[in-house]
Coordinates of C-alpha atoms and ligand atoms in Angstrom, one line a residue:
X17 CA 35.2 48.6 10.1
X18 CA 37.2 46.2 8.0
X19 CA 35.7 45.0 4.7
X20 CA 36.7 41.2 3.6
X21 CA 35.7 38.6 1.0
X22 CA 35.9 34.7 1.2
X23 CA 36.8 32.6 -1.5
X24 CA 35.8 28.9 -0.2
X25 CA 33.2 30.2 2.1
X26 CA 31.1 27.2 2.5
X27 CA 34.4 25.0 3.5
X28 CA 36.0 24.2 7.0
X29 CA 38.3 27.6 6.8
X30 CA 35.4 29.5 5.3
X31 CA 32.7 28.6 7.8
X32 CA 35.3 29.4 10.7
X33 CA 35.9 32.8 9.1
X34 CA 32.2 33.6 9.0
X35 CA 32.1 32.5 12.9
X36 CA 34.6 35.5 13.4
X37 CA 32.7 37.7 11.4
X38 CA 29.7 36.8 13.3
X39 CA 31.6 37.4 16.8
X40 CA 33.1 40.8 16.0
X41 CA 30.8 43.4 14.4
X42 CA 33.4 45.7 12.9
X43 CA 34.0 42.9 10.2
X44 CA 31.9 43.4 6.9
X45 CA 31.8 40.7 4.3
X46 CA 31.5 42.0 0.6
X47 CA 31.9 38.9 -1.2
X48 CA 31.7 35.3 -0.8
X49 CA 32.6 32.5 -3.1
X50 CA 31.9 28.5 -3.1
X51 CA 31.9 25.2 -5.0
X52 CA 28.3 23.3 -5.0
X53 CA 26.7 24.1 -1.4
X54 CA 23.9 26.2 -2.7
X55 CA 22.0 25.9 0.4
X56 CA 24.7 26.7 2.6
X57 CA 25.6 29.6 0.6
X58 CA 22.0 31.3 0.5
X59 CA 22.0 31.1 4.4
X60 CA 25.5 32.5 4.3
X61 CA 24.3 35.2 1.9
X62 CA 21.2 35.9 3.8
X63 CA 22.9 36.3 7.1
X64 CA 26.4 38.3 5.8
X65 CA 24.7 40.3 3.0
X66 CA 27.5 40.3 0.6
X67 CA 27.0 42.4 -2.7
X68 CA 28.5 39.8 -4.5
X69 CA 28.5 35.7 -4.6
X70 CA 29.6 33.3 -6.7
X71 CA 29.2 29.5 -7.3
X72 CA 31.7 27.2 -9.2
X73 CA 28.7 25.9 -12.0
X74 CA 26.4 28.2 -14.1
X75 CA 23.8 25.7 -13.0
X76 CA 24.6 26.1 -9.3
X77 CA 24.7 29.7 -9.8
X78 CA 21.1 29.8 -11.4
X79 CA 19.7 27.9 -8.5
X80 CA 21.3 30.4 -6.0
X81 CA 20.0 33.5 -7.9
X82 CA 16.4 32.0 -8.0
X83 CA 16.7 31.6 -4.1
X84 CA 18.0 34.8 -3.7
X85 CA 15.5 36.6 -6.1
X86 CA 13.8 38.7 -3.4
X87 CA 17.5 40.4 -2.5
X88 CA 19.8 42.6 -4.3
X89 CA 22.9 40.4 -4.0
X90 CA 24.4 39.8 -7.6
X91 CA 25.3 36.0 -8.3
X92 CA 28.1 35.2 -10.7
X93 CA 29.8 31.6 -11.2
X94 CA 33.3 30.2 -12.5
X95 CA 36.7 31.9 -12.7
X96 CA 35.0 34.9 -13.6
X97 CA 33.0 35.2 -10.2
X98 CA 36.2 34.4 -8.4
X99 CA 38.2 37.0 -10.1
X100 CA 35.4 39.6 -9.5
X101 CA 35.3 38.9 -6.0
X102 CA 39.0 39.2 -5.7
X103 CA 39.0 42.6 -6.9
X104 CA 36.1 44.3 -5.4
X105 CA 36.5 48.0 -4.5
X106 CA 35.4 48.2 -1.3
X107 CA 36.8 44.7 -0.1
X108 CA 40.4 45.2 2.1
X109 CA 41.3 41.6 2.5
X110 CA 40.7 38.4 0.7
X111 CA 40.4 35.2 2.8
X112 CA 42.0 32.3 0.3
X113 CA 39.8 29.5 1.7
X114 CA 39.5 27.8 -1.5
X115 CA 41.1 24.2 -2.1
X116 CA 43.7 23.8 -4.6
X117 CA 45.6 25.6 -7.5
X118 CA 42.3 27.0 -8.6
X119 CA 43.3 29.7 -6.4
X120 CA 46.2 31.0 -8.3
X121 CA 44.5 33.4 -10.6
X122 CA 41.9 35.0 -7.8
X123 CA 45.4 35.4 -5.6
X124 CA 47.4 37.2 -8.4
X125 CA 44.2 39.2 -9.2
X126 CA 43.6 40.4 -5.8
X127 CA 47.4 41.4 -5.0
X128 CA 47.5 43.4 -8.2
X129 CA 44.1 45.6 -6.6
X130 CA 46.3 46.1 -3.5
X131 CA 44.0 43.7 -1.5
X132 CA 45.8 42.2 1.6
X133 CA 45.4 38.1 1.4
X134 CA 44.8 35.8 4.8
X135 CA 45.8 32.9 3.2
X136 CA 44.9 29.3 3.4
X137 CA 44.9 28.2 0.3
X138 CA 48.6 26.7 0.4
X139 CA 48.4 25.0 -3.1
X140 CA 48.8 28.6 -4.7
X141 CA 52.0 29.6 -2.9
X142 CA 53.4 26.0 -3.5
X143 CA 53.0 26.0 -7.2
X144 CA 53.2 29.8 -7.9
X145 CA 55.3 31.5 -4.6
X146 CA 58.0 32.7 -7.0
X147 CA 55.5 34.7 -8.8
X148 CA 53.2 35.5 -5.8
X149 CA 55.6 36.6 -3.2
X150 CA 57.6 39.1 -5.2
X151 CA 54.2 40.6 -7.1
X152 CA 53.1 41.3 -3.1
X153 CA 56.3 42.9 -2.3
X154 CA 56.2 45.2 -5.2
X155 CA 52.5 46.0 -4.6
X156 CA 53.1 46.5 -1.0
X157 CA 50.4 43.5 0.0
X158 CA 50.7 41.5 3.1
X159 CA 50.4 38.1 3.0
X160 CA 49.0 36.7 6.3
X161 CA 49.4 33.2 7.0
X162 CA 46.1 31.4 8.0
X163 CA 47.9 27.7 8.1
X164 CA 48.4 27.3 11.9
X165 CA 52.0 26.3 11.5
X166 CA 52.8 29.4 9.5
X167 CA 50.6 31.6 11.6
X168 CA 52.7 29.9 14.8
X169 CA 56.0 30.9 13.0
X170 CA 54.9 34.3 12.0
X171 CA 53.7 34.7 15.6
X172 CA 57.0 33.4 16.7
X173 CA 58.6 36.0 14.5
X174 CA 57.1 39.3 15.8
X175 CA 59.7 41.8 17.3
X176 CA 62.8 39.5 16.0
X177 CA 65.3 40.2 13.4
X178 CA 65.3 38.2 10.2
X179 CA 69.1 37.8 10.3
X180 CA 69.1 36.1 13.5
X181 CA 66.7 33.3 12.6
X182 CA 68.7 30.0 12.4
X183 CA 65.7 27.6 11.3
X184 CA 62.0 27.0 11.4
X185 CA 60.8 24.0 12.8
X186 CA 57.5 23.0 11.7
X187 CA 55.3 20.8 13.7
X188 CA 53.5 17.9 12.3
X189 CA 50.7 15.4 14.3
X190 CA 51.9 12.3 12.0
X191 CA 48.6 11.7 11.0
X192 CA 46.0 8.9 11.6
X193 CA 48.5 6.4 10.2
X194 CA 51.6 7.6 12.5
X195 CA 53.5 4.4 13.3
X196 CA 52.2 2.1 11.0
X197 CA 54.5 0.3 8.2
X198 CA 53.8 0.2 4.7
X199 CA 52.2 -3.2 4.8
X200 CA 49.8 -2.2 7.4
X201 CA 48.9 0.7 5.3
X202 CA 48.1 -1.7 2.1
X203 CA 44.6 -2.1 3.1
X204 CA 43.5 1.3 4.7
X205 CA 40.2 2.4 4.0
X206 CA 39.1 6.0 3.4
X207 CA 37.2 6.2 6.5
X208 CA 40.2 5.7 8.2
X209 CA 42.1 8.2 6.5
X210 CA 39.4 10.9 7.2
X211 CA 39.9 10.3 11.0
X212 CA 42.5 13.1 12.0
X213 CA 43.5 12.5 15.5
X214 CA 43.3 16.2 16.4
X215 CA 42.1 18.6 13.5
X216 CA 38.7 18.9 11.8
X217 CA 39.4 20.0 8.4
X218 CA 38.3 19.4 4.7
X219 CA 38.7 16.2 3.3
X220 CA 41.5 16.9 0.8
X221 CA 43.6 18.1 3.6
X222 CA 42.7 15.5 5.7
X223 CA 44.0 12.8 3.3
X224 CA 47.1 15.2 2.8
X225 CA 47.8 14.9 6.3
X226 CA 47.6 11.1 6.5
X227 CA 50.1 10.7 3.6
X228 CA 52.5 13.6 5.0
X229 CA 52.0 15.6 1.7
X230 CA 50.5 18.5 3.8
X231 CA 53.7 18.8 5.8
X232 CA 55.7 18.7 2.3
X233 CA 53.2 21.5 0.9
X234 CA 53.7 23.4 4.4
X235 CA 57.4 23.1 4.1
X236 CA 57.0 24.8 0.7
X237 CA 54.7 27.4 1.7
X238 CA 56.9 28.2 4.6
X239 CA 59.9 28.4 2.2
X240 CA 58.2 31.1 0.0
X241 CA 56.2 33.0 3.1
X242 CA 59.6 33.4 5.3
X243 CA 62.2 33.6 2.6
X244 CA 64.2 30.6 4.1
X245 CA 66.3 28.0 2.5
X246 CA 65.0 24.4 2.5
X247 CA 68.0 23.4 4.3
X248 CA 66.8 25.5 7.2
X249 CA 63.2 24.1 7.7
X250 CA 62.9 21.0 9.7
X251 CA 59.9 19.0 10.3
X252 CA 59.2 17.6 13.8
X253 CA 56.4 15.3 14.6
X254 CA 54.6 16.3 17.7
X255 CA 51.4 14.1 17.9
X256 CA 49.4 16.1 20.7
X257 CA 49.6 19.1 18.2
X258 CA 49.8 22.0 20.9
X259 CA 53.2 23.6 19.7
X260 CA 51.9 24.7 16.3
X261 CA 55.6 25.6 14.9
X262 CA 59.0 27.1 16.4
X263 CA 61.8 29.5 15.3
X264 CA 65.2 28.8 16.3
X265 CA 67.5 31.6 16.6
X266 CA 71.2 32.4 16.3
X267 CA 71.7 31.7 20.0
X268 CA 70.1 28.7 20.0
X269 CA 66.6 30.2 21.6
X270 CA 63.7 28.8 20.6
X271 CA 60.4 30.9 20.5
X272 CA 57.3 28.7 19.7
X273 CA 53.8 29.3 19.7
X274 CA 51.3 27.0 21.5
X275 CA 47.5 26.6 21.6
X276 CA 44.6 24.3 21.5
X277 CA 44.3 22.9 17.9
X278 CA 41.5 25.4 16.7
X279 CA 42.0 27.2 13.4
X280 CA 39.9 29.8 14.9
X281 CA 43.1 31.2 16.5
X282 CA 45.2 31.6 13.6
X283 CA 42.3 32.6 11.1
X284 CA 41.6 35.6 13.7
X285 CA 45.0 36.5 14.1
X286 CA 45.3 37.0 10.4
X287 CA 42.2 39.0 10.1
X288 CA 43.3 41.6 12.7
X289 CA 47.0 41.4 12.9
X290 CA 48.7 42.9 14.9
X291 CA 46.0 43.0 17.4
X292 CA 45.0 40.3 19.4
X293 CA 41.2 40.0 20.3
X294 CA 39.7 38.0 23.0
X295 CA 38.3 34.5 21.9
X296 CA 36.4 31.9 23.5
X297 CA 37.1 28.6 23.4
X298 CA 39.3 25.8 25.3
X299 CA 42.7 26.8 27.0
X300 CA 45.6 24.7 27.0
X301 CA 45.8 22.9 30.6
X302 CA 49.2 21.9 31.3
X303 CA 48.5 19.7 34.2
X304 CA 45.6 17.8 32.5
X305 CA 48.1 17.6 29.4
X306 CA 51.0 16.1 31.4
X307 CA 53.4 15.4 28.8
X308 CA 54.1 16.3 25.1
X309 CA 56.3 14.4 22.8
X310 CA 58.5 14.8 19.8
X311 CA 59.9 12.1 16.8
X312 CA 61.3 12.1 13.8
X313 CA 58.8 12.1 10.4
X314 CA 59.0 8.3 9.1
X315 CA 59.4 9.4 5.3
X316 CA 60.3 5.6 4.1
X317 CA 56.5 4.9 5.0
X318 CA 55.1 8.4 4.3
X319 CA 56.5 9.2 1.2
X320 CA 54.3 12.0 0.5
X321 CA 57.2 14.4 2.6
X322 CA 60.0 12.6 0.7
X323 CA 58.6 13.4 -2.7
X324 CA 57.9 16.7 -1.4
X325 CA 61.1 17.5 -0.4
X326 CA 62.5 16.3 -4.0
X327 CA 60.3 18.4 -5.6
X328 CA 60.9 21.3 -3.4
X329 CA 64.7 21.1 -4.2
X330 CA 64.3 20.4 -7.8
X331 CA 62.0 23.3 -8.0
X332 CA 60.8 25.4 -11.2
X333 CA 57.4 23.4 -12.3
X334 CA 58.1 20.5 -10.1
X335 CA 56.3 21.6 -7.2
X336 CA 53.6 22.2 -9.6
X337 CA 53.6 18.7 -10.9
X338 CA 54.1 17.1 -7.2
X339 CA 50.8 19.2 -6.5
X340 CA 48.8 18.8 -9.1
X341 CA 49.4 14.9 -9.3
X342 CA 48.3 14.7 -5.5
X343 CA 45.1 16.9 -6.2
X344 CA 44.0 14.5 -8.4
X345 CA 45.1 11.7 -6.8
X346 CA 43.6 12.6 -3.6
X347 CA 40.1 13.0 -5.5
X348 CA 40.2 9.6 -7.0
X349 CA 41.3 8.2 -3.4
X350 CA 37.8 10.1 -2.3
X351 CA 35.7 8.3 -5.1
X352 CA 37.4 5.0 -3.7
X353 CA 39.0 4.7 -7.0
X354 CA 42.6 4.1 -5.9
X355 CA 44.3 2.7 -2.5
X356 CA 45.7 4.8 -0.2
X357 CA 49.5 4.2 -0.9
X358 CA 48.7 4.5 -4.9
X359 CA 48.3 8.4 -3.8
X360 CA 52.1 8.6 -3.3
X361 CA 52.9 6.0 -6.2
X362 CA 51.1 8.2 -8.5
X363 CA 52.9 11.6 -7.6
X364 CA 56.2 9.8 -7.9
X365 CA 55.1 8.6 -11.7
X366 CA 54.1 12.2 -12.6
X367 CA 57.3 13.7 -11.3
X368 CA 59.5 11.1 -12.7
X369 CA 57.6 11.4 -16.0
X370 CA 58.1 15.4 -15.8
X371 CA 60.6 17.7 -17.9
X372 CA 61.2 20.5 -15.4
X373 CA 60.6 24.1 -16.7
X374 CA 62.8 26.9 -15.0
X375 CA 60.6 29.8 -13.4
X376 CA 57.3 28.5 -15.0
X377 CA 54.8 31.5 -15.6
X378 CA 51.0 31.1 -14.8
X379 CA 50.2 29.6 -18.1
X380 CA 53.2 27.0 -17.6
X381 CA 52.0 26.4 -14.2
X382 CA 48.9 25.5 -15.5
X383 CA 50.0 23.4 -18.3
X384 CA 52.3 21.3 -15.9
X385 CA 49.1 20.7 -14.2
X386 CA 47.2 19.5 -17.1
X387 CA 50.2 17.3 -18.2
X388 CA 50.0 15.8 -14.6
X389 CA 46.1 15.4 -14.9
X390 CA 46.4 13.8 -18.5
X391 CA 49.4 11.4 -17.5
X392 CA 47.0 9.9 -14.5
X393 CA 43.8 10.0 -16.2
X394 CA 45.7 7.6 -19.0
X395 CA 46.3 5.2 -16.5
X396 CA 43.7 5.4 -14.2
Ligands
NAD402 P1 37.1 22.5 2.2 O1 37.0 21.3 1.4 O2 36.5 22.2 3.5 O3 36.5 23.9 1.7 C1 37.1 24.5 0.2 C2 36.1 25.7 -0.1 O4 36.3 26.0 -1.6 C3 34.7 24.8 0.0 O5 33.8 26.4 0.1 C4 34.3 24.8 -1.5 O6 33.1 24.9 -2.0 C5 35.2 25.8 -2.3 N1 35.7 25.3 -3.8 C6 36.3 24.3 -3.9 N2 36.5 24.2 -5.5 C7 35.8 25.7 -5.8 C8 35.7 26.1 -6.9 N3 36.3 25.6 -8.1 N4 35.0 27.4 -7.2 C9 34.9 28.1 -6.0 N5 34.9 27.4 -4.7 C10 35.4 26.3 -4.7 O7 38.7 22.8 2.5 P2 39.6 23.6 3.6 O8 39.9 22.5 4.6 O9 38.7 24.5 4.2 O10 40.7 24.2 3.1 C11 40.7 24.9 2.4 C12 42.3 25.6 2.1 O11 43.1 25.8 3.4 C13 43.1 24.3 1.3 O12 44.3 25.0 0.6 C14 43.8 23.9 2.7 O13 44.8 23.1 2.4 C15 44.0 24.8 3.6 N6 44.2 24.9 5.0 C16 43.0 24.2 5.5 C17 43.0 24.0 7.2 C18 41.9 23.3 8.0 O14 41.7 23.4 9.1 N7 40.6 23.3 7.1 C19 44.0 24.2 7.9 C20 45.2 25.1 7.1 C21 45.2 25.0 5.9
MG403 MG1 48.9 23.2 8.7

């Protein structure tokens, strides 16, 4: 029996994690946290019987507590709820499937409480990787990647010596707008940005895939997870999303992980590592596939990746500003308050205005986030 908790249980990764729990009776759920979907949380609570659940707002928690009045499930809300779930004594592994930097404090709390982390919440690693990774090493906690590219790299590193790695090759689908010019992107609508060619995901990461910000975040995520220099990470556009990422070794040999684009595999691999459990679903059929292709990312059109590389090289608090500006800009885009290309303009504006802090602590990271938010709100 393995006991887990999920932050972000009603989202794309969260619901797929619960599907795996449903298919594996030796998994048990101690705690669930979500934003505002009370109806789905009630259903999840009744099916998976966690001891503790949490919603973002107090009013959502009140509503949920009323609905669950006939059970003995405890209901909390806000950061307090996230932190309690992150440290539940009976829980062994925390699945961080929440979206955004809000995951920083619960992730740190879970590591300090010696919980292994199945990490989907890349924004936490991008902004606080310099705190999280050394802390996890000191506490002897495993950080298992859920992101498909990082899971692919992790799988491709099994049984190999770290010293013989020469570079990581992160694949990218290129998103729904691959091949378009900046001019052609001027009028694109939210609905177009939400049509990802291969993956079905939450709204924020789907928009991030269209700007290539997601790939930029993933380069920074990889750098922390695998302790490699930025010059040893390369992004390769591979529109079919069959190769999920690769590792090139000193002898020129490349080990890759392939499969259908389905997040359940990397989620399940993180939950049961080093075991591979059976899983249903479509398999790659090479005869049907025929060919797969590769190209260089167009960073002059999709400046999200270029700005991410700049933020990564400048380091310190700059990745936080990159990420915070993107979170805010994407939320404005999802509310149809700004145009698609403005997302990247806003990120650049915030980065240009920021005075970089070296080795920021959690308070300074949250301060830099706030500064970026205020900078944007003053203009939009
Ligand atoms: P999503 O928007 O579908 O789900 C986010 C979840 O977090 C929801 O349950 C939401 O209610 C919850 N949440 C948001 N704010 C909260 C708050 N303040 N308090 C409590 N709960 C809150 O997002 P997603 O696509 O599942 O992505 C989750 C994370 O995983 C992101 O960091 C994303 O980059 C990463 N990721 C996702 C995928 C994917 O296929 N969806 C792939 C790789 C990585
Ligand atoms: Mg990914």
